[in-house]
Coordinates of C-alpha atoms in Angstrom, one line a residue:
Chain A
M217 CA 0.0 0.0 0.0
E218 CA 2.7 2.4 1.0
K219 CA 4.7 1.5 -2.0
R220 CA 1.8 2.2 -4.3
F221 CA 1.3 5.6 -2.7
G222 CA 5.0 6.4 -3.3
K223 CA 4.6 5.3 -6.8
E224 CA 1.6 7.5 -7.3
I225 CA 3.5 10.5 -6.0
Y226 CA 6.5 9.7 -8.3
K227 CA 4.1 9.4 -11.2
S228 CA 2.7 12.9 -10.6
R229 CA 6.1 14.5 -9.9
Y230 CA 5.8 16.9 -12.8
L231 CA 2.4 18.0 -11.6
Y232 CA 3.9 18.9 -8.2
I233 CA 6.6 21.0 -9.8
L234 CA 3.9 22.9 -11.7
L235 CA 1.8 23.3 -8.5
L236 CA 4.8 24.4 -6.3
P237 CA 4.6 28.2 -7.0
T238 CA 0.9 28.3 -6.3
V239 CA 1.3 26.4 -3.0
L240 CA 4.3 28.6 -2.1
F241 CA 2.2 31.7 -2.7
Y242 CA -0.7 30.5 -0.4
V243 CA 1.7 29.4 2.3
L244 CA 3.8 32.6 2.3
F245 CA 1.1 35.3 1.8
Q246 CA -2.1 33.7 3.1
Y247 CA -1.2 31.2 5.8
F248 CA 2.0 32.7 7.1
P249 CA 0.2 35.9 8.1
M250 CA -2.5 33.8 9.9
Y251 CA -0.1 32.9 12.7
G252 CA 0.1 36.6 13.3
V253 CA -3.4 36.5 14.8
L254 CA -1.6 35.2 17.9
L255 CA -0.9 38.9 18.4
A256 CA -4.5 39.4 19.4
F257 CA -3.6 37.6 22.7
K258 CA -0.1 39.1 23.1
E259 CA 1.5 42.4 24.0
Y260 CA 3.6 43.1 20.9
H261 CA 7.2 44.1 21.4
I262 CA 9.0 44.9 18.2
R263 CA 12.3 43.5 19.3
E264 CA 10.8 40.2 20.6
G265 CA 8.8 39.5 17.4
I266 CA 5.4 37.8 17.4
L267 CA 6.4 34.5 19.0
R268 CA 8.4 35.8 21.9
S269 CA 6.2 38.6 22.9
P270 CA 4.4 37.9 26.2
W271 CA 0.9 36.4 26.4
I272 CA -1.7 38.7 28.0
G273 CA -4.9 36.6 27.5
M274 CA -7.9 38.6 26.6
N275 CA -6.5 42.0 27.6
N276 CA -6.5 43.3 24.1
F277 CA -10.2 42.5 23.7
E278 CA -11.0 44.1 27.0
E279 CA -9.2 47.3 26.1
L280 CA -11.0 47.2 22.7
V281 CA -14.5 47.1 24.1
K282 CA -13.7 50.1 26.3
Q283 CA -13.0 52.3 23.2
S284 CA -16.0 54.3 22.0
E285 CA -14.3 54.8 18.6
F286 CA -14.3 51.0 18.1
W287 CA -18.1 50.7 18.8
R288 CA -18.8 53.6 16.5
A289 CA -16.8 51.9 13.7
F290 CA -18.6 48.6 14.4
R291 CA -22.0 50.3 14.2
N292 CA -21.1 52.1 11.0
T293 CA -19.9 49.0 9.4
I294 CA -23.1 47.2 10.1
I295 CA -25.3 50.1 9.0
I296 CA -23.3 50.5 5.8
S297 CA -23.3 46.8 5.0
V298 CA -27.0 46.4 5.6
G299 CA -27.6 49.5 3.5
R300 CA -25.5 48.1 0.7
I301 CA -27.4 44.8 0.7
V302 CA -30.9 46.5 0.9
L303 CA -30.2 49.1 -1.8
E304 CA -27.6 47.7 -4.1
F305 CA -28.8 44.2 -4.3
P306 CA -32.2 44.9 -5.8
A307 CA -30.8 47.7 -8.0
A308 CA -28.5 45.2 -9.8
I309 CA -31.4 42.7 -10.3
A310 CA -33.7 45.5 -11.6
L311 CA -31.0 46.7 -14.0
A312 CA -30.5 43.2 -15.4
L313 CA -34.2 42.8 -15.9
L314 CA -34.5 46.2 -17.6
I315 CA -31.6 45.4 -20.0
N316 CA -33.1 42.1 -20.7
E317 CA -36.2 43.8 -22.0
V318 CA -34.3 45.5 -24.7
V319 CA -34.9 43.7 -27.9
R320 CA -32.1 44.9 -30.2
Q321 CA -28.9 43.0 -29.5
K322 CA -26.6 45.9 -30.4
L323 CA -28.4 48.3 -28.1
K324 CA -28.4 45.8 -25.3
K325 CA -24.7 45.4 -25.7
F326 CA -24.2 49.1 -25.8
Y327 CA -26.0 49.6 -22.5
Q328 CA -24.1 46.8 -20.9
T329 CA -20.8 48.2 -22.1
V330 CA -21.5 51.6 -20.7
Y331 CA -22.8 50.4 -17.3
T332 CA -19.9 48.0 -16.7
F333 CA -17.1 50.4 -17.5
P334 CA -16.8 52.1 -14.1
H335 CA -16.1 48.8 -12.4
F336 CA -12.6 48.7 -14.0
I337 CA -11.6 52.1 -12.7
S338 CA -10.0 52.2 -9.2
W339 CA -11.7 53.8 -6.3
V340 CA -8.8 56.4 -6.3
I341 CA -9.9 57.6 -9.7
V342 CA -13.5 57.4 -8.8
S343 CA -12.9 59.5 -5.7
G344 CA -11.2 62.1 -7.9
I345 CA -14.2 62.1 -10.3
M346 CA -16.5 62.5 -7.3
F347 CA -14.4 65.3 -5.7
N348 CA -14.6 67.1 -9.0
F349 CA -18.4 66.5 -9.3
L350 CA -19.4 67.2 -5.7
S351 CA -16.9 69.8 -4.5
N352 CA -18.0 73.3 -3.5
D353 CA -17.6 74.6 -7.0
G354 CA -18.4 71.3 -8.6
V355 CA -20.9 70.7 -11.3
L356 CA -23.6 69.5 -9.0
N357 CA -23.4 72.7 -6.9
Q358 CA -23.4 74.8 -10.0
I359 CA -26.7 73.1 -11.1
I360 CA -28.1 73.6 -7.6
A361 CA -27.1 77.3 -7.6
A362 CA -28.5 77.8 -11.1
L363 CA -31.8 76.4 -9.8
G364 CA -31.7 79.0 -7.1
F365 CA -30.8 76.9 -4.1
G366 CA -27.9 77.2 -1.7
K367 CA -24.7 75.3 -2.2
Q368 CA -24.2 72.0 -0.3
T369 CA -21.0 70.7 1.3
F370 CA -21.5 67.2 0.1
L371 CA -18.3 65.6 1.1
T372 CA -17.9 66.9 4.6
D373 CA -21.5 66.5 5.7
P374 CA -21.8 63.4 8.0
G375 CA -25.5 63.2 7.2
L376 CA -24.9 62.9 3.5
F377 CA -21.9 60.6 3.6
R378 CA -23.8 57.3 3.7
P379 CA -26.2 58.2 0.8
I380 CA -23.1 59.2 -1.2
I381 CA -21.4 55.9 -0.4
F382 CA -24.4 53.9 -1.5
L383 CA -25.1 55.9 -4.6
S384 CA -21.4 56.0 -5.8
N385 CA -21.1 52.3 -5.3
I386 CA -24.2 51.7 -7.3
W387 CA -22.8 54.0 -10.0
K388 CA -19.6 52.0 -10.1
E389 CA -20.6 48.4 -9.6
I390 CA -24.3 48.0 -10.7
G391 CA -23.4 47.1 -14.3
W392 CA -20.9 44.6 -13.2
S393 CA -23.3 43.0 -10.7
A394 CA -26.0 42.9 -13.3
I395 CA -23.8 40.8 -15.7
I396 CA -24.1 37.7 -13.6
Y397 CA -27.9 37.9 -13.7
L398 CA -27.9 38.6 -17.4
A399 CA -25.8 35.5 -17.9
A400 CA -28.3 33.4 -15.9
I401 CA -31.2 34.9 -17.9
A402 CA -29.4 34.1 -21.2
G403 CA -29.4 30.4 -20.1
I404 CA -33.2 30.2 -19.9
N405 CA -34.8 28.0 -22.6
P406 CA -36.7 30.3 -25.0
E407 CA -39.4 27.7 -25.3
L408 CA -40.5 28.4 -21.8
Y409 CA -41.4 32.0 -22.9
E410 CA -43.2 30.7 -26.0
A411 CA -45.3 28.3 -24.0
A412 CA -46.1 31.1 -21.5
R413 CA -47.1 33.4 -24.3
V414 CA -49.4 30.7 -25.8
D415 CA -51.0 30.4 -22.4
G416 CA -51.7 34.2 -22.6
A417 CA -49.1 35.4 -20.1
G418 CA -48.2 39.1 -20.4
R419 CA -44.8 40.5 -20.1
W420 CA -45.0 41.1 -16.4
Q421 CA -46.4 37.6 -15.8
Q422 CA -43.6 36.1 -17.8
L423 CA -41.1 38.0 -15.7
R424 CA -42.6 36.7 -12.5
A425 CA -43.2 33.1 -13.6
I426 CA -40.0 32.4 -15.7
T427 CA -37.3 35.0 -15.4
W428 CA -37.3 35.6 -11.7
P429 CA -37.4 32.0 -10.6
S430 CA -34.5 31.2 -12.8
I431 CA -32.2 33.9 -11.4
R432 CA -33.3 33.4 -7.8
G433 CA -30.6 30.8 -7.1
T434 CA -27.9 33.1 -8.3
A435 CA -29.3 35.9 -6.2
A436 CA -29.3 33.6 -3.1
I437 CA -25.6 32.7 -3.6
L438 CA -24.6 36.3 -4.0
L439 CA -26.6 37.3 -1.0
I440 CA -24.8 34.7 1.1
L441 CA -21.5 36.1 0.0
A442 CA -22.6 39.6 0.7
V443 CA -23.6 38.7 4.2
G444 CA -20.4 36.9 4.7
N445 CA -18.6 40.1 3.8
A446 CA -20.7 42.3 6.0
M447 CA -17.9 43.2 8.4
N448 CA -15.8 44.5 5.6
G449 CA -18.0 47.4 4.6
G450 CA -15.9 48.4 1.5
F451 CA -12.5 49.7 2.6
D452 CA -11.3 51.0 -0.8
Q453 CA -14.3 53.2 -1.3
I454 CA -14.5 54.6 2.2
F455 CA -10.8 55.1 2.6
N456 CA -10.7 57.2 -0.5
L457 CA -13.8 59.2 0.1
Y458 CA -13.8 59.9 3.8
N459 CA -12.3 62.7 6.0
P460 CA -12.3 63.5 9.7
G461 CA -15.6 65.5 9.2
V462 CA -17.5 62.3 8.5
Y463 CA -16.0 59.8 10.9
A464 CA -19.2 59.9 12.9
T465 CA -21.2 58.1 10.1
G466 CA -18.5 56.8 7.8
D467 CA -15.6 55.3 9.9
I468 CA -15.8 51.5 9.5
I469 CA -13.8 48.8 11.2
D470 CA -11.2 48.5 8.5
T471 CA -10.5 52.3 8.3
Y472 CA -10.4 52.4 12.1
V473 CA -7.9 49.6 12.3
Y474 CA -5.7 51.3 9.7
R475 CA -5.8 54.6 11.4
A476 CA -5.3 53.2 14.9
A477 CA -2.3 51.1 13.9
F478 CA -0.5 53.4 11.4
S479 CA -1.5 57.0 12.2
D480 CA -2.4 57.0 15.9
G481 CA 0.2 54.4 16.9
S482 CA -2.2 52.2 18.8
S483 CA -0.9 48.9 19.8
F484 CA -0.6 46.2 17.1
G485 CA -2.1 43.7 19.6
V486 CA -5.3 45.7 20.0
T487 CA -5.7 46.3 16.3
T488 CA -5.0 42.6 15.5
A489 CA -7.7 41.8 18.0
V490 CA -10.1 44.0 16.0
G491 CA -9.1 42.1 12.8
L492 CA -9.7 38.7 14.4
F493 CA -13.0 39.8 15.8
K494 CA -14.1 40.9 12.4
A495 CA -12.9 37.8 10.6
V496 CA -14.6 35.5 13.1
L497 CA -17.9 37.4 12.8
N498 CA -17.7 37.3 9.0
F499 CA -17.2 33.6 9.1
A500 CA -20.2 33.1 11.4
L501 CA -22.4 35.4 9.3
L502 CA -21.5 33.4 6.2
Y503 CA -22.5 30.2 7.7
G504 CA -25.6 31.8 9.2
A505 CA -26.7 33.2 5.9
N506 CA -26.0 29.9 4.2
Y507 CA -28.1 28.1 6.8
M508 CA -31.0 30.5 6.4
V509 CA -31.0 30.2 2.6
K510 CA -31.1 26.4 2.8
K511 CA -33.8 26.5 5.5
L512 CA -35.9 28.6 3.2
G513 CA -35.6 26.0 0.5
G514 CA -32.8 27.6 -1.6
E515 CA -29.6 26.0 -2.7
G516 CA -26.7 27.1 -0.4
L517 CA -23.1 27.8 -1.0
V518 CA -21.5 25.3 1.2
Chain B
M118 CA -43.2 46.4 -40.8
E119 CA -40.2 47.7 -38.8
T120 CA -40.5 44.9 -36.2
T121 CA -40.3 42.2 -38.8
I122 CA -37.1 43.5 -40.2
E123 CA -35.7 43.8 -36.8
R124 CA -36.5 40.2 -36.0
K125 CA -34.9 39.0 -39.2
A126 CA -31.8 40.9 -38.4
N127 CA -31.4 39.1 -35.1
T128 CA -29.8 35.8 -35.6
K129 CA -30.4 34.9 -32.0
P130 CA -33.6 36.5 -30.8
A131 CA -33.6 37.4 -27.1
P132 CA -36.3 35.9 -25.0
A133 CA -37.9 39.4 -25.0
A134 CA -38.0 39.4 -28.8
L135 CA -40.1 36.3 -28.9
R136 CA -42.9 37.8 -26.8
R137 CA -42.8 41.1 -28.4
R138 CA -45.7 42.4 -30.4
K139 CA -45.5 46.1 -30.8
R140 CA -43.8 49.1 -29.2
S141 CA -45.6 49.7 -25.9
W142 CA -45.5 52.3 -23.2
A143 CA -43.4 49.9 -21.2
D144 CA -40.7 49.9 -23.9
I145 CA -40.6 53.6 -23.9
A146 CA -40.3 53.8 -20.2
I147 CA -37.5 51.1 -20.2
H148 CA -35.5 53.0 -22.7
A149 CA -36.0 56.3 -21.0
V150 CA -34.6 54.8 -17.8
L151 CA -31.7 53.2 -19.6
I152 CA -30.8 56.3 -21.5
L153 CA -30.9 58.4 -18.3
L154 CA -28.6 55.8 -16.6
T155 CA -26.2 56.0 -19.6
I156 CA -26.0 59.8 -19.2
G157 CA -25.5 59.4 -15.5
T158 CA -22.7 57.0 -16.0
L159 CA -20.8 58.9 -18.6
F160 CA -21.3 62.5 -17.6
P161 CA -18.8 62.5 -14.6
F162 CA -16.1 61.2 -17.0
Y163 CA -16.9 63.9 -19.5
N164 CA -16.8 66.5 -16.8
V165 CA -13.3 65.4 -15.7
L166 CA -12.1 65.4 -19.3
I167 CA -13.1 68.9 -20.1
M168 CA -11.7 70.1 -16.8
S169 CA -8.3 68.6 -17.7
F170 CA -8.2 70.5 -21.0
S171 CA -9.3 73.8 -19.7
D172 CA -7.1 76.8 -18.6
S173 CA -6.7 78.5 -15.3
A174 CA -8.7 81.6 -16.4
A175 CA -11.7 79.4 -17.3
V176 CA -11.4 77.2 -14.2
S177 CA -11.3 80.2 -11.8
K178 CA -14.4 81.6 -13.4
Q179 CA -16.1 78.2 -13.0
V180 CA -17.5 78.1 -16.4
V181 CA -16.0 74.8 -17.7
Y182 CA -18.3 72.3 -16.0
L183 CA -20.9 71.7 -18.7
I184 CA -19.5 73.0 -21.9
P185 CA -15.8 73.1 -22.8
T186 CA -14.6 76.7 -23.3
T187 CA -11.0 76.1 -24.0
F188 CA -8.8 73.3 -25.3
K189 CA -5.4 73.6 -23.6
T190 CA -2.9 70.9 -22.9
T191 CA -1.0 72.8 -20.3
A192 CA -1.7 70.3 -17.5
Y193 CA -0.6 67.3 -19.6
S194 CA 2.6 68.8 -20.8
Y195 CA 3.4 69.7 -17.1
I196 CA 2.8 66.1 -16.0
F197 CA 5.1 64.6 -18.7
Q198 CA 7.9 66.9 -17.7
E199 CA 7.6 66.4 -14.0
P200 CA 10.1 63.8 -12.7
R201 CA 7.8 62.6 -9.9
F202 CA 5.0 61.7 -12.2
L203 CA 7.4 60.0 -14.6
K204 CA 8.8 57.9 -11.8
A205 CA 5.3 56.9 -10.6
F206 CA 4.4 56.0 -14.2
L207 CA 7.5 53.8 -14.5
V208 CA 6.7 52.1 -11.1
T209 CA 3.2 51.4 -12.3
L210 CA 4.5 50.1 -15.7
F211 CA 6.8 47.7 -13.9
V212 CA 4.1 46.5 -11.6
T213 CA 1.7 46.0 -14.5
V214 CA 4.2 44.1 -16.8
V215 CA 6.1 42.1 -14.3
G216 CA 3.1 41.6 -12.0
T217 CA 0.8 40.4 -14.8
S218 CA 3.5 37.9 -16.0
V219 CA 3.9 36.5 -12.5
N220 CA 0.1 36.4 -12.1
L221 CA -0.3 34.4 -15.3
I222 CA 2.6 31.9 -14.5
V223 CA 1.6 31.1 -11.0
T224 CA -2.2 31.1 -11.6
L225 CA -2.2 29.0 -14.8
T226 CA 0.3 26.4 -13.6
G227 CA -1.7 26.0 -10.4
A228 CA -5.0 25.9 -12.1
Y229 CA -3.9 23.3 -14.6
V230 CA -2.8 20.9 -11.9
L231 CA -5.8 21.6 -9.7
A232 CA -8.2 20.9 -12.6
K233 CA -6.8 17.4 -12.8
K234 CA -7.9 14.6 -10.5
G235 CA -6.4 11.4 -9.2
Y236 CA -3.1 12.4 -7.7
P237 CA -2.4 12.5 -3.9
G238 CA -2.7 15.8 -2.1
R239 CA -5.1 17.6 -4.5
G240 CA -7.9 17.7 -2.0
I241 CA -5.8 19.2 0.8
V242 CA -4.4 22.0 -1.4
M243 CA -7.9 22.8 -2.8
S244 CA -9.5 23.1 0.6
G245 CA -6.5 25.1 1.8
I246 CA -7.1 27.6 -1.0
I247 CA -10.8 27.8 -0.5
F248 CA -10.4 28.5 3.2
T249 CA -8.4 31.6 2.4
M250 CA -11.4 33.0 0.6
F251 CA -13.3 33.2 3.9
F252 CA -10.6 33.8 6.5
N253 CA -7.3 35.7 6.7
G254 CA -5.0 37.1 9.3
G255 CA -6.0 40.7 8.9
L256 CA -4.1 43.9 8.2
I257 CA -1.5 43.9 11.0
P258 CA -0.3 40.3 10.7
F259 CA -0.1 40.8 7.0
Y260 CA 1.9 44.0 7.4
L261 CA 4.3 42.3 9.8
T262 CA 4.8 39.4 7.4
M263 CA 5.7 41.7 4.6
K264 CA 8.2 43.4 6.9
N265 CA 9.7 40.0 7.8
L266 CA 10.0 39.2 4.1
H267 CA 11.9 42.5 3.6
L268 CA 9.2 43.7 1.1
I269 CA 8.8 47.2 2.6
N270 CA 10.0 49.7 0.0
N271 CA 10.5 46.9 -2.4
L272 CA 8.6 47.0 -5.7
F273 CA 7.9 43.3 -5.5
V274 CA 5.5 43.9 -2.6
M275 CA 3.0 45.0 -5.4
V276 CA 3.7 41.8 -7.3
L277 CA 4.3 38.7 -5.1
P278 CA 1.6 39.0 -2.4
V279 CA -1.0 39.4 -5.1
A280 CA 0.5 36.7 -7.4
V281 CA -2.8 34.7 -7.3
N282 CA -6.3 36.0 -7.2
T283 CA -8.3 33.0 -5.9
F284 CA -11.4 34.0 -7.8
Y285 CA -9.5 34.1 -11.1
L286 CA -7.8 30.8 -10.2
M287 CA -11.2 29.2 -9.8
I288 CA -12.2 30.5 -13.3
C289 CA -9.1 29.0 -14.8
I290 CA -9.7 25.7 -13.0
A291 CA -13.2 25.6 -14.3
F292 CA -11.9 26.3 -17.8
F293 CA -9.1 23.6 -17.8
R294 CA -11.7 21.0 -16.7
T295 CA -13.6 21.6 -20.0
L296 CA -10.6 20.6 -22.1
P297 CA -11.1 17.1 -23.6
A298 CA -9.0 14.4 -21.9
G299 CA -8.1 12.9 -25.3
L300 CA -5.8 15.7 -26.0
E301 CA -3.6 14.9 -23.1
E302 CA -3.7 11.2 -23.5
S303 CA -2.4 11.3 -27.1
A304 CA 0.4 13.6 -26.0
K305 CA 1.3 11.3 -23.2
I306 CA 1.4 8.3 -25.5
D307 CA 3.9 10.3 -27.6
G308 CA 6.1 10.5 -24.5
A309 CA 5.3 14.0 -23.2
N310 CA 5.4 14.6 -19.5
D311 CA 2.9 16.8 -17.6
I312 CA 4.9 19.9 -18.0
Q313 CA 5.2 19.5 -21.7
V314 CA 1.5 18.7 -22.0
F315 CA 0.8 21.9 -20.1
Y316 CA 2.7 24.3 -22.3
K317 CA 2.5 22.5 -25.6
I318 CA -1.1 21.3 -25.5
A319 CA -3.1 23.0 -22.8
L320 CA -1.9 26.5 -23.1
P321 CA -2.2 26.9 -26.9
V322 CA -5.8 25.8 -26.8
S323 CA -6.7 28.1 -23.9
K324 CA -5.8 31.4 -25.5
P325 CA -9.2 33.1 -25.1
M326 CA -9.3 32.2 -21.4
I327 CA -5.7 33.3 -20.9
A328 CA -6.5 36.6 -22.6
T329 CA -9.4 37.2 -20.3
I330 CA -7.4 36.5 -17.1
A331 CA -4.4 38.5 -18.4
L332 CA -6.7 41.5 -18.9
F333 CA -8.3 41.2 -15.5
Y334 CA -4.9 40.9 -13.8
A335 CA -3.4 43.8 -15.9
V336 CA -6.2 46.1 -14.8
D337 CA -5.8 45.1 -11.1
R338 CA -2.0 45.7 -11.3
W339 CA -2.5 49.0 -13.1
N340 CA -5.0 50.1 -10.4
E341 CA -2.7 49.2 -7.5
W342 CA -2.6 52.0 -4.9
W343 CA -3.2 50.4 -1.5
Y344 CA 0.1 48.5 -1.2
G345 CA 1.8 51.6 -2.3
V346 CA 0.2 53.6 0.5
L347 CA 0.8 50.8 3.0
F348 CA 4.3 49.6 2.2
M349 CA 6.2 52.5 0.4
T350 CA 7.7 55.1 2.7
D351 CA 10.0 56.1 -0.2
V352 CA 8.0 58.5 -2.3
N353 CA 10.0 57.5 -5.4
L354 CA 8.4 54.1 -5.2
L355 CA 4.8 55.1 -5.2
P356 CA 2.7 53.8 -8.1
L357 CA 0.7 56.3 -10.2
Q358 CA -2.6 55.7 -8.4
A359 CA -1.1 56.2 -5.0
L360 CA 0.4 59.5 -6.2
L361 CA -2.9 60.5 -7.6
R362 CA -4.5 59.7 -4.3
E363 CA -1.9 61.9 -2.5
L364 CA -2.5 64.7 -5.1
L365 CA -6.3 64.5 -4.5
T366 CA -6.3 64.4 -0.7
N367 CA -3.1 66.3 0.1
Y368 CA -2.2 68.2 -3.0
A369 CA -0.5 71.2 -1.3
Q370 CA 2.1 68.9 0.2
V371 CA 2.7 67.0 -3.0
L372 CA 3.1 70.2 -5.0
S373 CA 5.5 71.7 -2.5
G374 CA 7.5 68.5 -2.6
I375 CA 7.8 68.4 -6.4
T376 CA 7.9 72.0 -7.3
T377 CA 11.0 73.6 -5.9
S378 CA 11.2 75.7 -9.1
V379 CA 8.7 78.4 -10.0
R380 CA 7.7 76.4 -13.1
F381 CA 4.4 75.5 -11.5
Q382 CA 3.3 79.1 -10.9
D383 CA 4.5 80.1 -14.3
S384 CA 2.8 77.4 -16.2
G385 CA -0.7 78.9 -15.6
L386 CA -1.8 75.8 -14.0
Y387 CA -4.7 75.5 -11.6
P388 CA -4.5 72.6 -9.1
E389 CA -7.9 71.2 -10.2
M390 CA -6.7 70.9 -13.8
L391 CA -3.6 69.1 -12.7
K392 CA -5.5 66.6 -10.6
M393 CA -7.9 65.9 -13.4
A394 CA -5.1 65.5 -15.9
V395 CA -3.4 62.9 -13.7
L396 CA -6.7 61.2 -13.3
V397 CA -7.2 61.0 -17.0
V398 CA -3.7 59.6 -17.6
S399 CA -4.3 57.0 -14.8
A400 CA -7.6 55.9 -16.4
L401 CA -6.4 56.0 -20.0
P402 CA -5.0 52.5 -20.4
I403 CA -8.2 51.0 -19.0
V404 CA -10.3 53.0 -21.5
C405 CA -8.0 51.7 -24.3
L406 CA -8.1 48.1 -23.1
Y407 CA -11.8 48.0 -22.3
P408 CA -13.2 47.3 -25.8
F409 CA -11.0 44.1 -25.9
M410 CA -11.9 43.0 -22.4
Q411 CA -15.5 43.5 -23.0
R412 CA -15.6 40.6 -25.4
Y413 CA -14.5 38.1 -22.8
F414 CA -15.6 39.0 -19.4
A415 CA -19.2 38.0 -19.4
K416 CA -18.2 34.4 -20.2
G417 CA -15.4 34.5 -17.7
V418 CA -17.8 35.6 -14.9
L419 CA -20.3 33.0 -15.8
I420 CA -17.8 30.1 -15.6
G421 CA -16.5 31.5 -12.3
S422 CA -19.9 31.9 -10.8
I423 CA -20.9 28.3 -11.5
K424 CA -17.8 26.7 -10.2
G425 CA -16.4 29.3 -7.8

């Protein structure tokens, strides 16, 4: 038995050579950092390194829950994530259904091309576009002024920050999110529609009886993934758009960790504890969402 | 009559075409919404473009936002003369070219092997990879790891830690699984080993998929800014997008750093124009690549979504 196993490995030796770089990548850059989460239970001393720094049990977590800034970031993360799911999820599905109603293929393709484009632009560039659009002398304020209203400080108003976050993410990602639904719709057998039409179903009825049921599974999987990401809140977008004026409504866990560790010089142990807290919660949410979808009769992810 | 012609012109009628009878109010409403969305998507880009081509007199009078009043290339000629922008551009070029090559080598070899079955260890590696999609060490442990690997202020920090994107890897695995087994068997009979089969047989027949993945990776590397912000304390090593970010959020400092001469004041530049011009230059390669990408990505996403 052992001999055969060795022979199998020898037979596949070239495969292992090909696989080696990939395995090395995951070990070095994914698994190696994972042992760093030990820091959450240690007091980090630069000279001692992670392994030799002293254990301090749950102290980092205790210190964390005392910080009001952490709780603010936690609350903001949840509110923003829930907002994203509630607003951006249906928007993508609605757009896919709208595009699907366009008959001419060339026009359909044109719309898709336009809406998908912003996805490939980085959040740095998008933030530049938004500063230009929303600044005090920006085009939006010019229009507002031309209509006879007072200028708005869009980017420093904490009350407007979340709506701007939701809207700009819809602007950037809706076309990309819609593609996956359009692909699912394209896979529907056209005979189903013909049969429905013969039975006298109108456009709306066809949408409800054929199109929607066939993309529901895709939507469920994407929903599970979105819930499993809820503690992330969209670092790239917020980091590039926020400023101290909107911390009250816009500071999320990831931006808080970055600031605490690299600008405010907070301890690496405490900030690692935040990271671990977040990762564990994400994991639990993923499984929770998966369980719920399965319970409701859908097909889960895992 | 018009609808009949339309129907004939479509080789593959969409489901909507089959149930279509005549133009209805619903059609008009749908198109109205889609056209409005098109304008909404494109207008901010247009706005940036005309800003970057304006001149300081026009910008200070705030008259350039809707209709271009001037066409000056002052901002662009300034960027291409300024050493700091050139450096950032070269850094980004390096990251894009070297990074994408590394991405393709590591991702394609890994995906090819993982698409196969029946050798010891595949299951362990596969679950190990999938686990990383849902759990990671977080920012601080990652930062310390890069420090231990001496990747701070090293251009390879924007190449090696991002050598594989697990989502793209899954797309490649799904694609390699669709290749007919007969191809490999006949090559093996001719005496080829797995490595030879990979680059002589599997790669040449996978060109469309490789093109898709290469474009995805190239866009990601071109857009790199975060590792620049996080790991580069030497300003000469900042990628273009990180420099743009600094210019947008902290432009006074950037300008004082780069403009020891009076050239900036003399050039008749307004900071907004400069920002917008850098922005246009940063986005330009994506705009140029986009038509080619567009052909592939819908398919790529579909494969990835089923298997990933």
